[in-house]
GROMACS .gro file of C-alpha atoms in nm:
model
  438
    1MET     CA    1   7.124  -6.788 -10.004
    2ASP     CA    2   7.257  -6.519 -10.249
    3ALA     CA    3   7.495  -6.533 -10.511
    4THR     CA    4   7.619  -6.192 -10.463
    5ASP     CA    5   7.636  -6.292 -10.101
    6LEU     CA    6   7.853  -6.596 -10.185
    7ASP     CA    7   8.081  -6.475 -10.399
    8TYR     CA    8   8.158  -6.183 -10.121
    9ARG     CA    9   8.280  -6.440  -9.886
   10ASP     CA   10   8.432  -6.637 -10.142
   11ARG     CA   11   8.635  -6.329 -10.232
   12THR     CA   12   8.721  -6.232  -9.909
   13ARG     CA   13   8.715  -6.507  -9.690
   14SER     CA   14   8.489  -6.368  -9.424
   15GLY     CA   15   8.217  -6.463  -9.217
   16CYS     CA   16   8.321  -6.843  -9.331
   17ILE     CA   17   8.527  -7.109  -9.277
   18PRO     CA   18   8.810  -7.053  -9.497
   19PRO     CA   19   8.922  -7.347  -9.697
   20GLU     CA   20   9.302  -7.401  -9.525
   21LEU     CA   21   9.074  -7.445  -9.188
   22VAL     CA   22   8.817  -7.694  -9.352
   23SER     CA   23   9.144  -7.927  -9.439
   24ARG     CA   24   9.246  -7.852  -9.070
   25LEU     CA   25   8.930  -7.960  -8.922
   26LEU     CA   26   8.941  -8.319  -9.161
   27GLU     CA   27   9.295  -8.354  -9.074
   28ARG     CA   28   9.205  -8.361  -8.732
   29GLY     CA   29   8.932  -8.606  -8.768
   30HIS     CA   30   8.614  -8.359  -8.758
   31VAL     CA   31   8.446  -8.511  -9.053
   32ASP     CA   32   8.114  -8.460  -8.835
   33VAL     CA   33   8.206  -8.048  -8.834
   34VAL     CA   34   8.213  -8.009  -9.176
   35GLU     CA   35   7.882  -8.236  -9.290
   36LEU     CA   36   7.692  -8.022  -9.035
   37GLN     CA   37   7.851  -7.689  -9.166
   38ALA     CA   38   7.823  -7.802  -9.533
   39GLY     CA   39   7.444  -7.843  -9.429
   40ARG     CA   40   7.441  -7.458  -9.259
   41GLY     CA   41   7.579  -7.245  -9.589
   42GLU     CA   42   7.945  -7.288  -9.546
   43TRP     CA   43   8.059  -7.301  -9.871
   44PHE     CA   44   8.407  -7.436  -9.814
   45CYS     CA   45   8.237  -7.690  -9.624
   46THR     CA   46   8.001  -7.791  -9.883
   47LEU     CA   47   8.257  -7.793 -10.181
   48ALA     CA   48   8.481  -8.053  -9.911
   49TRP     CA   49   8.197  -8.265  -9.838
   50ALA     CA   50   8.069  -8.334 -10.153
   51ARG     CA   51   8.418  -8.422 -10.314
   52LEU     CA   52   8.419  -8.693 -10.026
   53LEU     CA   53   8.126  -8.801 -10.086
   54GLY     CA   54   8.180  -8.866 -10.426
   55GLU     CA   55   8.491  -9.059 -10.338
   56GLN     CA   56   8.248  -9.286 -10.116
   57GLY     CA   57   8.030  -9.408 -10.452
   58ARG     CA   58   7.765  -9.103 -10.320
   59GLN     CA   59   7.773  -8.853 -10.649
   60ALA     CA   60   7.373  -8.786 -10.625
   61ASP     CA   61   7.432  -8.693 -10.234
   62ALA     CA   62   7.709  -8.527 -10.352
   63LEU     CA   63   7.499  -8.309 -10.610
   64GLU     CA   64   7.244  -8.291 -10.328
   65VAL     CA   65   7.480  -8.143 -10.119
   66LEU     CA   66   7.511  -7.884 -10.416
   67ALA     CA   67   7.191  -7.784 -10.507
   68LEU     CA   68   7.109  -7.499 -10.310
   69TYR     CA   69   7.420  -7.325 -10.465
   70LEU     CA   70   7.344  -7.404 -10.771
   71ALA     CA   71   7.038  -7.272 -10.751
   72THR     CA   72   7.182  -6.937 -10.738
   73GLY     CA   73   7.340  -6.974 -11.035
   74TRP     CA   74   7.691  -6.853 -10.856
   75TRP     CA   75   7.976  -6.966 -11.121
   76THR     CA   76   8.220  -7.073 -10.876
   77ALA     CA   77   7.906  -7.359 -10.748
   78VAL     CA   78   7.852  -7.456 -11.140
   79VAL     CA   79   8.257  -7.493 -11.251
   80ALA     CA   80   8.266  -7.684 -10.848
   81ALA     CA   81   7.965  -7.947 -10.986
   82ALA     CA   82   8.098  -7.955 -11.329
   83GLU     CA   83   8.449  -8.028 -11.233
   84LEU     CA   84   8.284  -8.330 -10.995
   85LEU     CA   85   8.089  -8.492 -11.283
   86GLU     CA   86   8.363  -8.479 -11.522
   87GLY     CA   87   8.595  -8.629 -11.225
   88TRP     CA   88   8.340  -8.880 -11.234
   89GLY     CA   89   8.326  -8.941 -11.585
   90ARG     CA   90   7.947  -8.820 -11.650
   91VAL     CA   91   8.034  -8.574 -11.898
   92ASP     CA   92   7.737  -8.509 -12.065
   93GLU     CA   93   7.587  -8.350 -11.714
   94ALA     CA   94   7.950  -8.161 -11.684
   95ILE     CA   95   7.820  -7.972 -12.045
   96GLU     CA   96   7.498  -7.916 -11.935
   97ILE     CA   97   7.568  -7.767 -11.640
   98ILE     CA   98   7.792  -7.528 -11.814
   99ARG     CA   99   7.607  -7.475 -12.147
  100VAL     CA  100   7.262  -7.370 -11.934
  101ARG     CA  101   7.453  -7.072 -11.786
  102MET     CA  102   7.652  -6.992 -12.185
  103GLU     CA  103   7.302  -6.923 -12.258
  104ALA     CA  104   7.251  -6.702 -11.981
  105GLY     CA  105   7.527  -6.462 -12.061
  106HIS     CA  106   7.814  -6.545 -11.834
  107PRO     CA  107   8.125  -6.411 -11.928
  108MET     CA  108   8.330  -6.679 -11.842
  109ALA     CA  109   8.090  -6.977 -11.961
  110LEU     CA  110   8.199  -6.968 -12.305
  111GLU     CA  111   8.592  -7.049 -12.248
  112SER     CA  112   8.508  -7.343 -11.968
  113TYR     CA  113   8.202  -7.434 -12.212
  114THR     CA  114   8.458  -7.468 -12.513
  115ARG     CA  115   8.767  -7.622 -12.330
  116LEU     CA  116   8.539  -7.883 -12.174
  117LEU     CA  117   8.435  -7.976 -12.508
  118ALA     CA  118   8.749  -8.055 -12.705
  119ARG     CA  119   8.866  -8.236 -12.377
  120HIS     CA  120   8.582  -8.472 -12.496
  121GLY     CA  121   8.640  -8.485 -12.861
  122ARG     CA  122   8.432  -8.233 -12.933
  123ALA     CA  123   8.688  -7.990 -13.027
  124GLU     CA  124   8.595  -7.904 -13.391
  125GLU     CA  125   8.236  -7.768 -13.245
  126ALA     CA  126   8.410  -7.574 -12.976
  127PHE     CA  127   8.589  -7.435 -13.273
  128THR     CA  128   8.314  -7.325 -13.449
  129LEU     CA  129   8.168  -7.151 -13.090
  130LEU     CA  130   8.508  -6.954 -13.048
  131ARG     CA  131   8.567  -6.828 -13.410
  132PRO     CA  132   8.408  -6.515 -13.390
  133HIS     CA  133   8.533  -6.410 -13.098
  134LEU     CA  134   8.878  -6.420 -13.188
  135GLY     CA  135   8.923  -6.012 -13.083
  136GLU     CA  136   8.907  -6.121 -12.687
  137PRO     CA  137   9.196  -6.229 -12.576
  138SER     CA  138   9.112  -6.557 -12.307
  139LEU     CA  139   8.850  -6.633 -12.576
  140ALA     CA  140   9.155  -6.641 -12.879
  141GLU     CA  141   9.391  -6.818 -12.660
  142ALA     CA  142   9.133  -7.091 -12.615
  143LEU     CA  143   9.022  -7.086 -12.990
  144VAL     CA  144   9.411  -7.187 -13.064
  145ASP     CA  145   9.434  -7.465 -12.778
  146VAL     CA  146   9.124  -7.651 -12.962
  147ALA     CA  147   9.254  -7.601 -13.313
  148GLY     CA  148   9.523  -7.796 -13.277
  149PRO     CA  149   9.261  -8.182 -13.166
  150ALA     CA  150   9.004  -8.001 -13.381
  151GLY     CA  151   9.241  -7.997 -13.711
  152ARG     CA  152   9.209  -7.686 -13.791
  153ASP     CA  153   9.513  -7.509 -13.732
  154GLU     CA  154   9.543  -7.329 -14.056
  155GLU     CA  155   9.209  -7.189 -14.037
  156ALA     CA  156   9.357  -7.036 -13.668
  157ALA     CA  157   9.652  -6.933 -13.789
  158ALA     CA  158   9.519  -6.739 -14.127
  159LEU     CA  159   9.230  -6.525 -13.890
  160LEU     CA  160   9.598  -6.464 -13.646
  161THR     CA  161   9.770  -6.339 -13.961
  162ALA     CA  162   9.503  -6.109 -14.077
  163ARG     CA  163   9.497  -5.947 -13.733
  164THR     CA  164   9.883  -5.886 -13.744
  165GLU     CA  165   9.848  -5.767 -14.105
  166HIS     CA  166   9.607  -5.541 -14.024
  167GLN     CA  167   9.663  -5.164 -13.963
  168CYS     CA  168   9.445  -4.950 -13.746
  169SER     CA  169   9.260  -4.651 -13.901
  170ASP     CA  170   9.132  -4.511 -13.600
  171PHE     CA  171   9.412  -4.604 -13.315
  172PRO     CA  172   9.344  -4.701 -13.018
  173TRP     CA  173   8.983  -4.704 -13.057
  174CYS     CA  174   8.981  -4.934 -13.339
  175CYS     CA  175   9.164  -5.246 -13.228
  176ARG     CA  176   9.038  -5.290 -12.899
  177GLY     CA  177   9.105  -5.628 -12.752
  178LEU     CA  178   9.327  -5.872 -12.916
  179ASP     CA  179   9.664  -5.680 -12.959
  180LEU     CA  180   9.938  -5.712 -13.221
  181ASP     CA  181  10.184  -5.894 -12.990
  182THR     CA  182   9.906  -6.136 -12.819
  183ALA     CA  183   9.818  -6.213 -13.153
  184ILE     CA  184  10.185  -6.309 -13.279
  185GLY     CA  185  10.243  -6.520 -12.982
  186LEU     CA  186   9.919  -6.739 -13.050
  187LEU     CA  187  10.063  -6.769 -13.423
  188ALA     CA  188  10.349  -6.892 -13.296
  189THR     CA  189  10.215  -7.125 -13.089
  190ILE     CA  190  10.025  -7.267 -13.344
  191ARG     CA  191  10.355  -7.273 -13.596
  192GLU     CA  192  10.551  -7.496 -13.308
  193ARG     CA  193  10.281  -7.729 -13.297
  194GLN     CA  194  10.282  -7.764 -13.613
  195GLY     CA  195  10.665  -7.874 -13.627
  196HIS     CA  196  10.735  -7.498 -13.773
  197THR     CA  197  10.987  -7.409 -13.500
  198ASP     CA  198  11.208  -7.171 -13.718
  199GLU     CA  199  10.883  -6.944 -13.846
  200ALA     CA  200  10.734  -6.989 -13.418
  201ILE     CA  201  11.084  -6.829 -13.334
  202ALA     CA  202  11.101  -6.565 -13.654
  203LEU     CA  203  10.734  -6.505 -13.508
  204LEU     CA  204  10.852  -6.372 -13.169
  205ARG     CA  205  11.149  -6.200 -13.257
  206THR     CA  206  10.916  -5.914 -13.482
  207GLY     CA  207  10.722  -5.877 -13.198
  208SER     CA  208  10.742  -5.602 -12.917
  209THR     CA  209  11.097  -5.633 -12.774
  210THR     CA  210  10.923  -5.485 -12.437
  211LEU     CA  211  10.673  -5.735 -12.404
  212LEU     CA  212  10.742  -5.958 -12.134
  213LYS     CA  213  10.519  -6.207 -12.228
  214ASN     CA  214  10.653  -6.294 -12.555
  215LYS     CA  215  11.010  -6.285 -12.451
  216GLU     CA  216  10.918  -6.516 -12.194
  217GLN     CA  217  10.724  -6.745 -12.433
  218LEU     CA  218  11.025  -6.747 -12.702
  219ALA     CA  219  11.282  -6.839 -12.430
  220ALA     CA  220  11.060  -7.143 -12.311
  221LEU     CA  221  11.050  -7.223 -12.679
  222LEU     CA  222  11.457  -7.206 -12.714
  223ALA     CA  223  11.477  -7.432 -12.464
  224ARG     CA  224  11.236  -7.662 -12.494
  225HIS     CA  225  11.393  -7.738 -12.870
  226GLY     CA  226  11.737  -7.753 -12.708
  227ARG     CA  227  11.850  -7.443 -12.922
  228LEU     CA  228  12.121  -7.395 -12.628
  229ASP     CA  229  12.307  -7.081 -12.844
  230GLU     CA  230  12.018  -6.887 -12.956
  231LEU     CA  231  11.895  -6.887 -12.588
  232ARG     CA  232  12.248  -6.763 -12.462
  233ALA     CA  233  12.270  -6.524 -12.698
  234ALA     CA  234  11.874  -6.410 -12.590
  235ALA     CA  235  12.048  -6.399 -12.216
  236ALA     CA  236  12.294  -6.185 -12.307
  237THR     CA  237  12.076  -5.907 -12.416
  238ASP     CA  238  11.794  -5.932 -12.160
  239ASP     CA  239  11.737  -5.682 -11.900
  240SER     CA  240  11.418  -5.870 -11.734
  241GLY     CA  241  11.598  -6.185 -11.616
  242TYR     CA  242  11.363  -6.397 -11.711
  243VAL     CA  243  11.588  -6.533 -12.020
  244VAL     CA  244  11.848  -6.582 -11.779
  245ARG     CA  245  11.660  -6.752 -11.547
  246ARG     CA  246  11.520  -7.007 -11.796
  247LEU     CA  247  11.895  -7.058 -11.937
  248ALA     CA  248  11.995  -7.150 -11.617
  249ARG     CA  249  11.728  -7.377 -11.550
  250LEU     CA  250  11.760  -7.542 -11.853
  251LEU     CA  251  12.168  -7.627 -11.818
  252GLU     CA  252  12.068  -7.745 -11.464
  253GLU     CA  253  11.860  -7.951 -11.603
  254ARG     CA  254  12.105  -8.117 -11.822
  255GLY     CA  255  12.351  -8.153 -11.505
  256ASP     CA  256  12.571  -7.839 -11.559
  257VAL     CA  257  12.587  -7.661 -11.241
  258GLY     CA  258  12.874  -7.500 -11.285
  259GLY     CA  259  12.708  -7.325 -11.634
  260ALA     CA  260  12.400  -7.237 -11.465
  261ILE     CA  261  12.597  -7.020 -11.196
  262ALA     CA  262  12.787  -6.872 -11.476
  263ALA     CA  263  12.430  -6.753 -11.631
  264TYR     CA  264  12.355  -6.556 -11.370
  265ARG     CA  265  12.692  -6.433 -11.305
  266GLN     CA  266  12.772  -6.246 -11.625
  267ALA     CA  267  12.825  -5.909 -11.458
  268ASP     CA  268  12.900  -5.705 -11.719
  269ARG     CA  269  12.489  -5.703 -11.799
  270PRO     CA  270  12.223  -5.523 -11.578
  271VAL     CA  271  12.045  -5.858 -11.511
  272ALA     CA  272  12.369  -5.963 -11.240
  273HIS     CA  273  12.215  -5.665 -11.029
  274ASP     CA  274  11.839  -5.822 -11.052
  275PRO     CA  275  11.733  -5.925 -10.718
  276ASN     CA  276  11.556  -6.199 -10.858
  277SER     CA  277  11.787  -6.342 -11.026
  278ALA     CA  278  12.031  -6.324 -10.749
  279PHE     CA  279  11.736  -6.564 -10.521
  280GLU     CA  280  11.737  -6.787 -10.835
  281LEU     CA  281  12.100  -6.828 -10.781
  282ALA     CA  282  12.118  -6.829 -10.430
  283GLN     CA  283  11.819  -7.124 -10.443
  284HIS     CA  284  12.049  -7.326 -10.717
  285LEU     CA  285  12.321  -7.303 -10.509
  286ALA     CA  286  12.170  -7.363 -10.167
  287ARG     CA  287  12.038  -7.668 -10.393
  288HIS     CA  288  12.352  -7.766 -10.462
  289GLY     CA  289  12.533  -7.792 -10.135
  290ARG     CA  290  12.691  -7.416 -10.179
  291GLY     CA  291  12.488  -7.280  -9.854
  292SER     CA  292  12.794  -7.050  -9.781
  293GLU     CA  293  12.783  -6.885 -10.109
  294ALA     CA  294  12.424  -6.874 -10.118
  295ILE     CA  295  12.396  -6.651  -9.824
  296GLU     CA  296  12.658  -6.371  -9.988
  297VAL     CA  297  12.456  -6.330 -10.291
  298MET     CA  298  12.146  -6.245 -10.082
  299ARG     CA  299  12.394  -6.060  -9.853
  300VAL     CA  300  12.495  -5.836 -10.106
  301GLN     CA  301  12.144  -5.788 -10.292
  302ALA     CA  302  12.049  -5.669  -9.934
  303ASP     CA  303  12.354  -5.409  -9.895
  304ALA     CA  304  12.259  -5.292 -10.216
  305ARG     CA  305  11.897  -5.219 -10.177
  306ASN     CA  306  11.974  -5.100  -9.822
  307GLY     CA  307  11.760  -5.405  -9.616
  308ASP     CA  308  11.454  -5.452  -9.835
  309ASP     CA  309  11.222  -5.645  -9.624
  310TRP     CA  310  11.177  -5.956  -9.899
  311ILE     CA  311  11.572  -6.025  -9.906
  312LEU     CA  312  11.627  -5.948  -9.569
  313HIS     CA  313  11.427  -6.246  -9.512
  314ILE     CA  314  11.555  -6.462  -9.777
  315LEU     CA  315  11.868  -6.411  -9.633
  316SER     CA  316  11.791  -6.520  -9.306
  317GLY     CA  317  11.569  -6.854  -9.429
  318LEU     CA  318  11.949  -6.952  -9.580
  319CYS     CA  319  12.081  -6.881  -9.269
  320LEU     CA  320  11.921  -7.050  -9.041
  321ALA     CA  321  11.874  -7.363  -9.284
  322GLN     CA  322  12.223  -7.333  -9.271
  323GLY     CA  323  12.238  -7.389  -8.912
  324ARG     CA  324  12.371  -7.032  -8.908
  325PRO     CA  325  12.137  -6.828  -8.718
  326GLU     CA  326  12.395  -6.614  -8.532
  327ASP     CA  327  12.521  -6.506  -8.873
  328GLY     CA  328  12.174  -6.413  -9.011
  329LEU     CA  329  12.135  -6.209  -8.676
  330ALA     CA  330  12.463  -6.033  -8.730
  331HIS     CA  331  12.355  -5.935  -9.070
  332LEU     CA  332  12.030  -5.814  -8.939
  333ASP     CA  333  12.171  -5.594  -8.647
  334ALA     CA  334  12.433  -5.432  -8.910
  335PHE     CA  335  12.100  -5.320  -9.097
  336ALA     CA  336  11.954  -5.202  -8.792
  337ALA     CA  337  12.251  -5.011  -8.715
  338ALA     CA  338  12.262  -4.831  -9.017
  339ARG     CA  339  11.909  -4.724  -9.004
  340GLY     CA  340  11.986  -4.557  -8.641
  341GLY     CA  341  11.946  -4.883  -8.400
  342GLU     CA  342  11.553  -4.897  -8.439
  343GLU     CA  343  11.338  -5.148  -8.617
  344GLU     CA  344  10.998  -5.151  -8.663
  345TRP     CA  345  10.785  -5.455  -8.652
  346ASP     CA  346  10.770  -5.565  -8.992
  347LEU     CA  347  11.155  -5.610  -9.017
  348TYR     CA  348  11.234  -5.657  -8.684
  349TRP     CA  349  11.011  -6.020  -8.679
  350ILE     CA  350  11.236  -6.148  -8.945
  351ARG     CA  351  11.481  -6.217  -8.659
  352LEU     CA  352  11.246  -6.373  -8.433
  353PRO     CA  353  11.282  -6.722  -8.585
  354LEU     CA  354  11.685  -6.637  -8.570
  355ILE     CA  355  11.667  -6.585  -8.185
  356ALA     CA  356  11.485  -6.891  -8.133
  357ALA     CA  357  11.717  -7.098  -8.347
  358ARG     CA  358  12.048  -6.950  -8.126
  359ASP     CA  359  11.879  -6.889  -7.777
  360GLY     CA  360  11.570  -7.077  -7.739
  361PHE     CA  361  11.213  -6.986  -7.776
  362ASP     CA  362  11.137  -6.849  -7.415
  363GLU     CA  363  11.426  -6.558  -7.504
  364ALA     CA  364  11.253  -6.508  -7.873
  365ILE     CA  365  10.916  -6.502  -7.697
  366ALA     CA  366  11.074  -6.260  -7.424
  367GLN     CA  367  11.247  -6.044  -7.739
  368ALA     CA  368  10.913  -5.993  -7.932
  369ARG     CA  369  10.697  -5.873  -7.625
  370SER     CA  370  10.961  -5.625  -7.499
  371HIS     CA  371  10.935  -5.459  -7.873
  372PRO     CA  372  10.753  -5.135  -7.858
  373GLU     CA  373  10.492  -5.252  -8.165
  374GLY     CA  374  10.507  -5.608  -7.938
  375ALA     CA  375  10.148  -5.578  -7.838
  376THR     CA  376  10.009  -5.465  -8.163
  377TRP     CA  377   9.742  -5.674  -8.366
  378TYR     CA  378   9.990  -5.713  -8.623
  379ALA     CA  379  10.272  -5.851  -8.394
  380ALA     CA  380  10.030  -6.085  -8.167
  381PRO     CA  381  10.079  -6.399  -8.525
  382HIS     CA  382  10.412  -6.384  -8.447
  383ILE     CA  383  10.422  -6.422  -8.108
  384ALA     CA  384  10.173  -6.673  -8.118
  385GLU     CA  385  10.333  -6.874  -8.370
  386LEU     CA  386  10.640  -6.894  -8.149
  387LEU     CA  387  10.437  -6.967  -7.850
  388ALA     CA  388  10.298  -7.259  -8.017
  389GLY     CA  389  10.658  -7.404  -8.149
  390ALA     CA  390  10.705  -7.424  -7.798
  391GLY     CA  391  10.416  -7.614  -7.721
  392ARG     CA  392  10.263  -7.313  -7.566
  393THR     CA  393   9.930  -7.276  -7.791
  394GLU     CA  394   9.679  -7.168  -7.502
  395GLU     CA  395   9.900  -6.899  -7.440
  396ALA     CA  396   9.865  -6.856  -7.799
  397VAL     CA  397   9.555  -6.835  -7.797
  398ALA     CA  398   9.544  -6.605  -7.552
  399VAL     CA  399   9.792  -6.327  -7.769
  400LEU     CA  400   9.511  -6.398  -8.053
  401GLU     CA  401   9.214  -6.334  -7.853
  402GLN     CA  402   9.298  -5.950  -7.760
  403HIS     CA  403   9.303  -5.887  -8.137
  404THR     CA  404   9.036  -6.127  -8.257
  405SER     CA  405   8.871  -5.946  -8.547
  406ALA     CA  406   9.183  -5.898  -8.710
  407ASN     CA  407   9.344  -6.236  -8.654
  408SER     CA  408   9.028  -6.451  -8.696
  409HIS     CA  409   9.196  -6.738  -8.897
  410ASP     CA  410   9.493  -6.787  -8.718
  411LEU     CA  411   9.320  -6.728  -8.349
  412ALA     CA  412   9.047  -7.040  -8.483
  413GLY     CA  413   9.366  -7.259  -8.642
  414TYR     CA  414   9.513  -7.282  -8.291
  415LEU     CA  415   9.162  -7.332  -8.151
  416ILE     CA  416   9.119  -7.615  -8.370
  417ASP     CA  417   9.413  -7.742  -8.272
  418LEU     CA  418   9.337  -7.763  -7.923
  419GLY     CA  419   9.017  -7.928  -7.991
  420ARG     CA  420   8.810  -7.644  -7.922
  421VAL     CA  421   8.628  -7.638  -8.223
  422GLU     CA  422   8.279  -7.505  -8.123
  423ASP     CA  423   8.455  -7.150  -8.035
  424ALA     CA  424   8.676  -7.180  -8.323
  425LEU     CA  425   8.334  -7.193  -8.560
  426ALA     CA  426   8.183  -6.889  -8.344
  427VAL     CA  427   8.522  -6.672  -8.438
  428LEU     CA  428   8.497  -6.783  -8.773
  429GLN     CA  429   8.122  -6.707  -8.839
  430ARG     CA  430   8.134  -6.346  -8.692
  431ARG     CA  431   7.985  -6.167  -9.029
  432THR     CA  432   8.082  -5.785  -9.117
  433PRO     CA  433   7.846  -5.627  -9.304
  434GLN     CA  434   7.916  -5.666  -9.662
  435PRO     CA  435   8.046  -5.302  -9.822
  436PRO     CA  436   7.811  -5.132 -10.063
  437GLU     CA  437   7.898  -5.146 -10.426
  438LEU     CA  438   8.001  -4.856 -10.553
   0.00000   0.00000   0.00000
């Protein structure tokens, strides 16, 4: 067992049983298969089996299952074991397992170690360990988080203030790492936690007006403290869309449905043409029984953007949810006509659920198969989904088996549904060589 190979399979989900299919095996009652595969080096089966053992009170057995992975030093396994130990109340052991990796120099271990310490009454110790690493953004954030329970907010604030006041002598080489705006945001976090809300707001307003993270932090802070007028003022000049969406969510939480809609629909600002805000507005309208308006909002966006695929997906989904598949198809037909009447598969397949809802699964399947790209590997999952939806899972498998390597996870899922577990495992465990590191 090799940590590099384990990491590759974990990242790529190749040559292994992925977590969603491990869950599917368990849902279908194949616990014995998961146990067996855990003993054969399947990481996601191992993790699921260890959790089940822990739930059964068999903690020693669970740790034994993880032992081979831990022996490789693989960080993902170390974190998983520590989380299990912490969940069982065996905190000292969890701390120890992370400490060993920290002392071995793993780059992520210090943050995990100090956060674990802070969660269990050792925040001051965690702060001391993090203090020399203020220049590293993720560790600076961890330092701010542990400073509160450690009672060292003022010390952390002083460190960050010095960082914000420093003038670089050799930009950009002088202050790599923690930049000014991130330091301001972290300092604002401390001031808000201390109850100095006005100071936190002032800090965020002095930061970069273009940094989205600080803009989001300011909007969230204003919303948390009910500063509605200030949030409205910020939304009036917001070209990112985030502040407007935060304002609308706050108004909705307060029961002001109309006010939320009005916030999205302020037509004198660029955000009124932001498709992300339009999506939020459409979702808001649909939640409150105004589905026709939601459809119209996304239709306008689709017209304005010449039928971007994600917008068409949303528009079609709204039509389907409102029981209006014919309207969804009419919109798609109009966009297809504007493009000369032809649709490539990446747009064409959007209409398949609408056809199924209006004309039945058989018609949708027939039309999908008649498309010029209907026999391709990338069309196969969509056709298989239609077939499975019609209760024709065997046919779905037959379609996917024509392109096994490209659709292994989908194929294996349907094979599991059919009880053909050994066939599913054979599909999933075909190993592809790991590409050489550059």
